[in-house]
Amino acid sequence: SCHQSIAGDSAFSLGMLARFDALISSTPWFYPRLFWEAGFIGQILYLEAEAQGLRGTGIGCYFDDAMHRLLGLGDRCWQDLYHFTVGAALEDSRIQTEPPYRHLNAVLDR
């Protein structure tokens, strides 16, 4: 995950892979949907982590070729699409944390 400590310091991190060549060669329009599905799975992981008192985040920067080598994948049959990590919450002063729907308070307070 591009040497990001968020992945190395987490309880676990994972990569999401998809069957690629066969699907894309027969249905190229399905390409963006692979990422939508990976994002959907990431959203479920995020919500489940929160329900357990943990935090989760998607990781957009990762070394897909290294992941393929680690898994022994030498062709394009499977492709790494998205990474995700779950762990204990650490406040990061670089990131602004707000409660959900905070932007609606101004509208609701009228």
mmCIF file with all atom_site columns, N, CA and C in Angstrom, residues 26-53:
data_model
loop_
_atom_site.group_PDB
_atom_site.id
_atom_site.type_symbol
_atom_site.label_atom_id
_atom_site.label_alt_id
_atom_site.label_comp_id
_atom_site.label_asym_id
_atom_site.label_entity_id
_atom_site.label_seq_id
_atom_site.pdbx_PDB_ins_code
_atom_site.Cartn_x
_atom_site.Cartn_y
_atom_site.Cartn_z
_atom_site.occupancy
_atom_site.B_iso_or_equiv
_atom_site.pdbx_formal_charge
_atom_site.auth_seq_id
_atom_site.auth_comp_id
_atom_site.auth_asym_id
_atom_site.auth_atom_id
_atom_site.pdbx_PDB_model_num
ATOM 1  N N  . SER A 1 26 ? -14.741 -10.130 -23.046 1.00 0.00 ? 26 SER A N  1
ATOM 2  C CA . SER A 1 26 ? -16.088 -10.415 -23.550 1.00 0.00 ? 26 SER A CA 1
ATOM 3  C C  . SER A 1 26 ? -17.077 -9.279  -23.268 1.00 0.00 ? 26 SER A C  1
ATOM 4  N N  . THR A 1 27 ? -16.836 -8.516  -22.214 1.00 0.00 ? 27 THR A N  1
ATOM 5  C CA . THR A 1 27 ? -17.741 -7.419  -21.849 1.00 0.00 ? 27 THR A CA 1
ATOM 6  C C  . THR A 1 27 ? -16.924 -6.219  -21.365 1.00 0.00 ? 27 THR A C  1
ATOM 7  N N  . PRO A 1 28 ? -16.281 -5.500  -22.270 1.00 0.00 ? 28 PRO A N  1
ATOM 8  C CA . PRO A 1 28 ? -15.415 -4.392  -21.853 1.00 0.00 ? 28 PRO A CA 1
ATOM 9  C C  . PRO A 1 28 ? -16.149 -3.286  -21.101 1.00 0.00 ? 28 PRO A C  1
ATOM 10 N N  . TRP A 1 29 ? -17.427 -3.127  -21.338 1.00 0.00 ? 29 TRP A N  1
ATOM 11 C CA . TRP A 1 29 ? -18.204 -2.105  -20.644 1.00 0.00 ? 29 TRP A CA 1
ATOM 12 C C  . TRP A 1 29 ? -18.311 -2.387  -19.149 1.00 0.00 ? 29 TRP A C  1
ATOM 13 N N  . PHE A 1 30 ? -17.950 -3.620  -18.733 1.00 0.00 ? 30 PHE A N  1
ATOM 14 C CA . PHE A 1 30 ? -18.045 -4.005  -17.328 1.00 0.00 ? 30 PHE A CA 1
ATOM 15 C C  . PHE A 1 30 ? -16.856 -3.510  -16.503 1.00 0.00 ? 30 PHE A C  1
ATOM 16 N N  . TYR A 1 31 ? -15.829 -2.984  -17.162 1.00 0.00 ? 31 TYR A N  1
ATOM 17 C CA . TYR A 1 31 ? -14.609 -2.555  -16.466 1.00 0.00 ? 31 TYR A CA 1
ATOM 18 C C  . TYR A 1 31 ? -14.881 -1.636  -15.272 1.00 0.00 ? 31 TYR A C  1
ATOM 19 N N  . PRO A 1 32 ? -15.620 -0.532  -15.419 1.00 0.00 ? 32 PRO A N  1
ATOM 20 C CA . PRO A 1 32 ? -15.842 0.328   -14.245 1.00 0.00 ? 32 PRO A CA 1
ATOM 21 C C  . PRO A 1 32 ? -16.649 -0.351  -13.148 1.00 0.00 ? 32 PRO A C  1
ATOM 22 N N  . ARG A 1 33 ? -17.484 -1.300  -13.526 1.00 0.00 ? 33 ARG A N  1
ATOM 23 C CA . ARG A 1 33 ? -18.303 -1.986  -12.525 1.00 0.00 ? 33 ARG A CA 1
ATOM 24 C C  . ARG A 1 33 ? -17.460 -2.832  -11.580 1.00 0.00 ? 33 ARG A C  1
ATOM 25 N N  . LEU A 1 34 ? -16.317 -3.320  -12.053 1.00 0.00 ? 34 LEU A N  1
ATOM 26 C CA . LEU A 1 34 ? -15.419 -4.053  -11.156 1.00 0.00 ? 34 LEU A CA 1
ATOM 27 C C  . LEU A 1 34 ? -14.998 -3.162  -9.992  1.00 0.00 ? 34 LEU A C  1
ATOM 28 N N  . PHE A 1 35 ? -14.705 -1.904  -10.287 1.00 0.00 ? 35 PHE A N  1
ATOM 29 C CA . PHE A 1 35 ? -14.304 -0.963  -9.245  1.00 0.00 ? 35 PHE A CA 1
ATOM 30 C C  . PHE A 1 35 ? -15.492 -0.565  -8.372  1.00 0.00 ? 35 PHE A C  1
ATOM 31 N N  . TRP A 1 36 ? -16.666 -0.468  -8.969  1.00 0.00 ? 36 TRP A N  1
ATOM 32 C CA . TRP A 1 36 ? -17.861 -0.173  -8.173  1.00 0.00 ? 36 TRP A CA 1
ATOM 33 C C  . TRP A 1 36 ? -18.090 -1.289  -7.152  1.00 0.00 ? 36 TRP A C  1
ATOM 34 N N  . GLU A 1 37 ? -17.960 -2.537  -7.599  1.00 0.00 ? 37 GLU A N  1
ATOM 35 C CA . GLU A 1 37 ? -18.165 -3.666  -6.698  1.00 0.00 ? 37 GLU A CA 1
ATOM 36 C C  . GLU A 1 37 ? -17.118 -3.681  -5.594  1.00 0.00 ? 37 GLU A C  1
ATOM 37 N N  . ALA A 1 38 ? -15.874 -3.413  -5.941  1.00 0.00 ? 38 ALA A N  1
ATOM 38 C CA . ALA A 1 38 ? -14.821 -3.352  -4.918  1.00 0.00 ? 38 ALA A CA 1
ATOM 39 C C  . ALA A 1 38 ? -15.125 -2.234  -3.924  1.00 0.00 ? 38 ALA A C  1
ATOM 40 N N  . GLY A 1 39 ? -15.577 -1.097  -4.409  1.00 0.00 ? 39 GLY A N  1
ATOM 41 C CA . GLY A 1 39 ? -15.947 0.004   -3.529  1.00 0.00 ? 39 GLY A CA 1
ATOM 42 C C  . GLY A 1 39 ? -17.130 -0.337  -2.638  1.00 0.00 ? 39 GLY A C  1
ATOM 43 N N  . PHE A 1 40 ? -18.074 -1.077  -3.181  1.00 0.00 ? 40 PHE A N  1
ATOM 44 C CA . PHE A 1 40 ? -19.233 -1.513  -2.399  1.00 0.00 ? 40 PHE A CA 1
ATOM 45 C C  . PHE A 1 40 ? -18.796 -2.426  -1.261  1.00 0.00 ? 40 PHE A C  1
ATOM 46 N N  . ILE A 1 41 ? -17.913 -3.366  -1.563  1.00 0.00 ? 41 ILE A N  1
ATOM 47 C CA . ILE A 1 41 ? -17.377 -4.249  -0.523  1.00 0.00 ? 41 ILE A CA 1
ATOM 48 C C  . ILE A 1 41 ? -16.617 -3.429  0.516   1.00 0.00 ? 41 ILE A C  1
ATOM 49 N N  . GLY A 1 42 ? -15.844 -2.448  0.053   1.00 0.00 ? 42 GLY A N  1
ATOM 50 C CA . GLY A 1 42 ? -15.136 -1.565  0.972   1.00 0.00 ? 42 GLY A CA 1
ATOM 51 C C  . GLY A 1 42 ? -16.088 -0.819  1.885   1.00 0.00 ? 42 GLY A C  1
ATOM 52 N N  . GLN A 1 43 ? -17.210 -0.353  1.357   1.00 0.00 ? 43 GLN A N  1
ATOM 53 C CA . GLN A 1 43 ? -18.198 0.359   2.171   1.00 0.00 ? 43 GLN A CA 1
ATOM 54 C C  . GLN A 1 43 ? -18.776 -0.553  3.242   1.00 0.00 ? 43 GLN A C  1
ATOM 55 N N  . ILE A 1 44 ? -19.050 -1.793  2.897   1.00 0.00 ? 44 ILE A N  1
ATOM 56 C CA . ILE A 1 44 ? -19.556 -2.751  3.889   1.00 0.00 ? 44 ILE A CA 1
ATOM 57 C C  . ILE A 1 44 ? -18.501 -2.998  4.967   1.00 0.00 ? 44 ILE A C  1
ATOM 58 N N  . LEU A 1 45 ? -17.238 -3.166  4.563   1.00 0.00 ? 45 LEU A N  1
ATOM 59 C CA . LEU A 1 45 ? -16.161 -3.339  5.547   1.00 0.00 ? 45 LEU A CA 1
ATOM 60 C C  . LEU A 1 45 ? -16.056 -2.121  6.459   1.00 0.00 ? 45 LEU A C  1
ATOM 61 N N  . TYR A 1 46 ? -16.187 -0.942  5.894   1.00 0.00 ? 46 TYR A N  1
ATOM 62 C CA . TYR A 1 46 ? -16.141 0.296   6.673   1.00 0.00 ? 46 TYR A CA 1
ATOM 63 C C  . TYR A 1 46 ? -17.251 0.310   7.727   1.00 0.00 ? 46 TYR A C  1
ATOM 64 N N  . LEU A 1 47 ? -18.469 0.019   7.318   1.00 0.00 ? 47 LEU A N  1
ATOM 65 C CA . LEU A 1 47 ? -19.601 0.032   8.247   1.00 0.00 ? 47 LEU A CA 1
ATOM 66 C C  . LEU A 1 47 ? -19.465 -1.040  9.323   1.00 0.00 ? 47 LEU A C  1
ATOM 67 N N  . GLU A 1 48 ? -19.012 -2.225  8.938   1.00 0.00 ? 48 GLU A N  1
ATOM 68 C CA . GLU A 1 48 ? -18.837 -3.305  9.912   1.00 0.00 ? 48 GLU A CA 1
ATOM 69 C C  . GLU A 1 48 ? -17.724 -2.985  10.903  1.00 0.00 ? 48 GLU A C  1
ATOM 70 N N  . ALA A 1 49 ? -16.652 -2.363  10.431  1.00 0.00 ? 49 ALA A N  1
ATOM 71 C CA . ALA A 1 49 ? -15.568 -1.958  11.336  1.00 0.00 ? 49 ALA A CA 1
ATOM 72 C C  . ALA A 1 49 ? -16.098 -0.958  12.354  1.00 0.00 ? 49 ALA A C  1
ATOM 73 N N  . GLU A 1 50 ? -16.853 0.028   11.900  1.00 0.00 ? 50 GLU A N  1
ATOM 74 C CA . GLU A 1 50 ? -17.433 1.026   12.800  1.00 0.00 ? 50 GLU A CA 1
ATOM 75 C C  . GLU A 1 50 ? -18.355 0.363   13.823  1.00 0.00 ? 50 GLU A C  1
ATOM 76 N N  . ALA A 1 51 ? -19.131 -0.615  13.395  1.00 0.00 ? 51 ALA A N  1
ATOM 77 C CA . ALA A 1 51 ? -20.047 -1.311  14.302  1.00 0.00 ? 51 ALA A CA 1
ATOM 78 C C  . ALA A 1 51 ? -19.290 -2.058  15.396  1.00 0.00 ? 51 ALA A C  1
ATOM 79 N N  . GLN A 1 52 ? -18.050 -2.437  15.124  1.00 0.00 ? 52 GLN A N  1
ATOM 80 C CA . GLN A 1 52 ? -17.224 -3.143  16.105  1.00 0.00 ? 52 GLN A CA 1
ATOM 81 C C  . GLN A 1 52 ? -16.332 -2.197  16.907  1.00 0.00 ? 52 GLN A C  1
ATOM 82 N N  . GLY A 1 53 ? -16.499 -0.898  16.722  1.00 0.00 ? 53 GLY A N  1
ATOM 83 C CA . GLY A 1 53 ? -15.682 0.072   17.436  1.00 0.00 ? 53 GLY A CA 1
ATOM 84 C C  . GLY A 1 53 ? -14.308 0.271   16.825  1.00 0.00 ? 53 GLY A C  1
#
